Each structure stands twice: as structure tokens, then as C-alpha cells.
Amino acid sequence: MSNSSSITQFLLLPFTDTRELQLLHFWLFLGIYLAALLGNGLIITTIAWDQHLHTPMYFFLLNLALLDMGCISTTLPKSMANSLSDSRAISYLGCATQLFLFLFLITAEFCLLTIMSYDRYVAICKPLHYGTLLGSRACVHMAAAAWATGFLHALLHTANTFSLPLCKGNALGQFFCEMPQILKLSCSHSYLRELGLILVSACLTFGCFVFIVVSYVQILRAVLRIPSEQGRHKAFSTCLPHLAVVSLFVSTGMFANLKPPSISSPSLDLVVSVLYSSVPPAVNPLIYSMRNQELKDALWKLMT
């Protein structure tokens, strides 16, 4: 019987054992990774360069792009390196670092999406108070709160997860170090403490989700009352991208973590984990750039 002190590395779940398919997986992930870096990098550069985009909405979008780049950089490079070298190993410290960074960035992103829904609510429903409620200092404080919440959440879960004795081997059923997979290796009743933390996190996540839904119900009611068709179109063009990003993020994340065990399988778990950890960071820039005319115009000016 081994415990966490004797484990020096973990074994990640490979996508395939066939060498040709491993290389195909490498090139597929490389394409997704480069698309995410390019798209989010262009958004960050455009917003930083264009003075007209120095508004609360684009400030939060810049933070979202930073989080997306960090999130996809936490999981994909290691998986690509393992496919290229025909390996499954990740060091104990590397696994702890990957888990911490992933939890940190994914939590901060969800908090930021909640803040962005509040930004759109104030802009559409209380436009006269927008400058007061979302001044530059308030925006910085809210963004900092999102990053700090992600950091504390990740620190608590990572410290608690890796303090548990692990005696069920070192093979993880995922292509990156995911907390539920590490907990499956524990043989201690102390994992109930971690389950308590997960329950608290779930309640906070549900609270944020309810806040987002209520905000968009109010936004939809306000938009439908706008008499001008052009005004409605402008309101929808700024709100629909954010709503699409939230829907993609929440639906894939909830399915990954709440799917019933009866339909769970290694191949399905791999596909779902890719959907919620890798696809949103690559697709988010496309969603925002397609629906947001101001961002498209600024990006075109930057490129030309």
C-alpha cells in the first residue's frame, strides 16, 4: 500500500495507444491551442491599443481573454508533450501545480462572467447610473475580487486534496490533473472534508448562475421595451456574445461534473473534459468578434 509521500508521479489517461492517433491528437490540440492564443491575443492587443475600447465592458473582456489564455495553457501543452513523447507521466509537483492553476483560472473566469452580466445589466437597465456604479476604480476592484476569489478557492482545494493519503495507485482517469480523479485515489475518510468544500463551491457556483440568469431576464425585458429597432440590435449585439459564452461555459462544466455515473466512461469523460477545458477558450474570441461591431472595427484598424 502506498500513500502520497511515496508517489513521485501520476499517470494521465492517454487519448489512444496507437502512435498515429497520438500524433493526430497532438496536431489537433496544437491547432486548438494556437487558435486560442491567436484569438485571445488579438482581443488583448486590440483593447489595449484602441482608446475607444477603454470602457468597463472591454476591460472585463480583456481580463476574460487573459484567463482563457492561462486556462488553456495549463492543460494542453502537457497533454501535447505526452502525446509527442508517447508518455503518460506528470510529476507530483507538476500535478499539484496544474490542479491549482486550473482551479484558480476557471473559478476566476466564472466570477468574471458573473461580473460581466452585472455590467450588461447596468448598461441596459440603469444607463444613467452606469458611470457611477461602474467607474474605473469599481471595475478594478471587481476584477481583482474575481482573481482573488479564484486564487483562494484553488489554494483551499489544492492544499486539502494533496494533504489526503493516496493509496489506490497513481493512475488518473483524465488527460490532466482533475480534482475528482485525484480524490478517487484517496483511502482516507478525510475526503469528506474535501466533499464539504466541494459542496460550498457548488453553492457559490449556483448562486453566481442564478445571478446571471436573473440579470439576463431583466436585460431581455428592458431590451424588448426599446422602441428603436437599431437600439434593440445594438443591445443584443453586446449582450448575445456574453450570453453565448456563459451558456457554453456553464453547460459543458455542469455536464462534466454532474453527469450520472451510469453514462460515465473513460472516452466520454475525455471528450467532455476537452469541451469544458479547451473549447471555450478557443471559441470565446470568435463569439465576441463575430457579434461585436466595435471590436471588429477596432481589430480591422489595428490590422490595416
XYZ file of C-alpha atoms in Angstrom:
304
model
C 0.000 0.000 0.000
C 1.355 3.377 -0.999
C 0.495 6.819 0.189
C 1.002 10.316 -1.133
C 4.506 10.545 0.343
C 5.719 7.650 -1.830
C 4.085 8.881 -5.058
C 6.555 10.784 -7.215
C 4.431 10.990 -10.331
C 0.929 10.412 -11.675
C -0.107 8.653 -14.865
C -2.555 10.587 -17.035
C -5.180 8.919 -19.200
C -3.978 8.745 -22.825
C -6.361 9.515 -25.677
C -5.133 6.463 -27.555
C -2.382 3.838 -27.537
C -1.909 3.952 -31.314
C 1.112 6.018 -32.325
C -0.516 7.506 -35.433
C -3.575 8.603 -33.439
C -1.313 10.071 -30.740
C 0.281 12.287 -33.382
C -3.162 13.185 -34.715
C -4.189 14.152 -31.169
C -1.040 16.299 -30.899
C -1.786 18.209 -34.112
C -5.474 18.628 -33.195
C -4.629 20.046 -29.774
C -1.910 22.214 -31.296
C -4.469 23.730 -33.674
C -6.914 24.427 -30.819
C -4.130 25.882 -28.671
C -2.773 28.187 -31.382
C -6.302 29.337 -32.266
C -6.946 30.201 -28.608
C -3.633 32.066 -28.255
C -4.164 33.981 -31.512
C -7.790 34.900 -30.852
C -7.329 35.958 -27.236
C -4.025 37.673 -28.040
C -5.717 39.766 -30.737
C -8.503 40.762 -28.339
C -5.998 41.798 -25.642
C -3.872 43.757 -28.131
C -6.876 45.462 -29.761
C -8.444 46.551 -26.471
C -5.121 47.793 -25.094
C -4.335 49.676 -28.339
C -7.696 51.340 -29.107
C -8.589 54.183 -26.744
C -12.280 53.892 -27.728
C -12.381 50.439 -26.128
C -11.174 51.624 -22.728
C -14.607 51.084 -21.176
C -15.775 48.727 -18.404
C -17.177 46.127 -20.817
C -13.916 45.824 -22.757
C -11.827 45.973 -19.582
C -13.636 42.866 -18.341
C -13.330 41.265 -21.777
C -9.556 41.835 -21.661
C -9.443 40.056 -18.284
C -11.528 37.210 -19.721
C -9.075 36.803 -22.612
C -6.156 36.667 -20.160
C -7.919 33.977 -18.124
C -8.745 31.978 -21.262
C -5.113 32.041 -22.390
C -3.941 30.936 -18.950
C -6.572 28.202 -18.624
C -5.815 26.505 -21.936
C -2.061 26.873 -21.348
C -2.428 24.920 -18.096
C -3.777 21.700 -19.617
C -2.996 21.379 -23.331
C 0.829 21.784 -23.501
C 1.470 18.890 -21.105
C -1.011 16.669 -22.927
C 0.590 17.532 -26.286
C 4.086 16.852 -24.917
C 2.975 13.456 -23.598
C 1.437 12.514 -26.951
C 4.578 13.562 -28.790
C 6.867 11.596 -26.450
C 4.472 8.628 -26.051
C 4.323 9.167 -22.294
C 1.635 9.377 -19.612
C 3.672 10.715 -16.694
C 3.336 14.002 -14.837
C 5.354 14.719 -11.693
C 3.707 15.040 -8.271
C 4.607 18.739 -8.070
C 3.585 19.265 -11.682
C 0.192 17.712 -10.993
C -0.358 19.876 -7.908
C 0.645 22.983 -9.862
C -1.628 22.081 -12.771
C -4.588 21.473 -10.453
C -4.015 24.758 -8.620
C -3.687 26.830 -11.799
C -6.694 25.217 -13.465
C -8.951 25.749 -10.423
C -7.627 29.291 -9.999
C -8.274 30.331 -13.595
C -11.578 28.506 -14.111
C -13.027 29.929 -10.867
C -11.840 33.449 -11.632
C -13.370 33.157 -15.113
C -16.781 32.194 -13.757
C -16.657 35.061 -11.249
C -15.694 37.415 -14.072
C -18.579 36.204 -16.255
C -20.901 36.971 -13.331
C -19.457 40.481 -13.079
C -19.842 40.950 -16.843
C -23.534 40.070 -16.586
C -23.872 42.807 -13.949
C -22.061 45.211 -16.282
C -24.550 44.479 -19.081
C -27.487 44.762 -16.644
C -26.417 48.223 -15.503
C -25.669 49.353 -19.081
C -29.096 48.275 -20.393
C -31.390 48.681 -17.373
C -29.753 51.583 -15.493
C -27.829 53.556 -18.146
C -27.998 56.844 -16.211
C -26.166 55.246 -13.267
C -23.590 53.405 -15.381
C -20.748 55.871 -14.839
C -21.411 55.942 -11.082
C -21.795 52.209 -10.483
C -19.028 51.122 -12.865
C -16.308 53.722 -12.579
C -12.706 52.794 -13.262
C -11.929 52.137 -9.593
C -15.016 49.960 -9.147
C -14.102 47.930 -12.247
C -10.561 47.323 -10.999
C -11.876 46.274 -7.587
C -14.397 43.849 -9.109
C -11.811 42.298 -11.431
C -9.356 41.983 -8.542
C -12.080 40.319 -6.446
C -12.643 37.743 -9.222
C -8.918 36.921 -9.421
C -8.597 36.795 -5.611
C -11.630 34.509 -5.271
C -10.132 32.139 -7.829
C -6.790 32.143 -6.005
C -8.281 31.397 -2.571
C -10.633 28.750 -3.956
C -7.773 26.988 -5.746
C -5.454 27.237 -2.745
C -8.009 25.659 -0.382
C -8.894 22.777 -2.704
C -5.327 22.037 -3.810
C -3.915 22.078 -0.271
C -6.734 19.902 1.027
C -6.646 17.445 -1.904
C -2.901 16.838 -1.707
C -2.946 16.537 2.083
C -5.031 13.355 1.779
C -3.230 9.986 1.835
C -3.333 8.379 -1.618
C -3.190 4.578 -1.555
C -5.071 3.457 -4.681
C -2.244 3.768 -7.168
C -1.256 6.794 -9.219
C -3.296 6.396 -12.434
C -5.723 9.256 -13.150
C -8.734 8.785 -15.399
C -8.278 12.143 -17.112
C -5.836 13.800 -19.528
C -4.962 16.452 -16.924
C -4.869 16.590 -13.130
C -8.518 16.978 -12.196
C -9.595 17.100 -8.562
C -12.302 14.360 -8.646
C -9.818 11.948 -10.249
C -7.224 12.566 -7.512
C -9.859 12.112 -4.788
C -10.643 8.669 -6.223
C -7.110 7.616 -5.234
C -7.646 8.525 -1.571
C -8.251 5.845 1.038
C -8.877 8.242 3.917
C -12.184 9.252 5.460
C -10.775 12.781 5.461
C -12.033 13.105 1.899
C -15.371 14.069 3.486
C -13.699 17.376 4.362
C -12.948 17.916 0.682
C -16.512 16.949 -0.225
C -17.667 19.664 2.180
C -15.504 22.198 0.353
C -16.905 20.987 -2.961
C -20.446 21.450 -1.624
C -19.662 25.037 -0.581
C -18.147 25.681 -4.011
C -21.233 24.221 -5.681
C -23.481 26.548 -3.669
C -21.399 29.579 -4.634
C -21.425 28.475 -8.280
C -25.191 28.029 -8.189
C -25.564 31.496 -6.634
C -23.495 33.053 -9.426
C -25.515 31.157 -12.029
C -28.823 32.385 -10.559
C -27.450 35.952 -10.542
C -26.525 35.656 -14.235
C -29.951 34.249 -15.155
C -31.831 36.955 -13.229
C -29.631 39.659 -14.793
C -30.392 38.437 -18.303
C -34.109 38.118 -17.642
C -34.098 41.803 -16.625
C -31.941 42.695 -19.636
C -34.284 40.885 -22.035
C -37.319 42.663 -20.607
C -35.573 46.036 -20.941
C -34.378 45.363 -24.500
C -37.851 44.351 -25.674
C -39.168 47.709 -24.425
C -36.674 49.707 -26.532
C -38.777 51.381 -29.276
C -35.922 51.749 -31.758
C -35.038 48.675 -33.796
C -31.468 49.956 -34.095
C -31.282 50.339 -30.313
C -32.514 46.786 -29.803
C -29.989 45.492 -32.318
C -27.122 47.292 -30.563
C -28.217 45.986 -27.166
C -28.465 42.426 -28.450
C -25.110 42.674 -30.253
C -23.327 43.428 -26.956
C -25.336 41.004 -24.792
C -25.687 37.928 -27.005
C -21.921 37.154 -27.191
C -21.657 37.220 -23.414
C -24.770 35.070 -23.059
C -23.354 32.571 -25.576
C -20.024 32.390 -23.700
C -21.795 31.893 -20.353
C -24.037 29.175 -21.824
C -21.075 27.308 -23.326
C -19.047 27.578 -20.119
C -21.846 26.557 -17.741
C -23.369 23.767 -19.860
C -20.074 21.968 -20.515
C -18.849 22.441 -16.934
C -22.105 21.213 -15.390
C -22.267 18.183 -17.669
C -18.646 17.294 -16.892
C -19.168 17.427 -13.128
C -22.822 16.403 -12.711
C -23.302 13.669 -15.326
C -24.674 10.435 -13.791
C -22.167 7.605 -13.221
C -24.335 5.284 -15.331
C -23.317 7.094 -18.539
C -19.729 7.720 -17.467
C -16.910 6.088 -19.434
C -13.225 6.960 -19.991
C -13.819 8.030 -23.607
C -16.862 10.156 -22.724
C -15.015 11.727 -19.782
C -12.152 12.679 -22.108
C -14.453 14.261 -24.688
C -16.438 16.190 -22.057
C -13.275 17.432 -20.323
C -11.977 18.767 -23.645
C -15.317 20.516 -24.206
C -15.231 22.432 -20.938
C -11.481 22.987 -20.500
C -10.206 23.601 -24.039
C -13.013 24.513 -26.424
C -14.400 27.646 -24.643
C -11.029 29.494 -24.561
C -10.640 28.851 -28.298
C -14.243 29.717 -29.227
C -14.790 32.764 -26.966
C -12.774 35.206 -29.142
C -14.698 34.067 -32.223
C -18.054 34.586 -30.497
C -17.151 38.096 -29.347
C -15.546 39.195 -32.610
C -18.453 37.953 -34.763
C -21.192 39.800 -32.856
C -19.394 42.916 -31.657
C -19.112 45.581 -34.370
C -16.963 47.931 -32.263
C -14.425 45.187 -31.633
C -14.425 44.167 -35.307
C -13.835 47.770 -36.416
C -11.002 48.252 -33.912
C -9.423 44.937 -34.929
C -9.629 45.905 -38.605
C -7.973 49.274 -37.901
C -5.236 47.527 -35.923
C -4.538 45.047 -38.721
C -4.567 47.619 -41.513
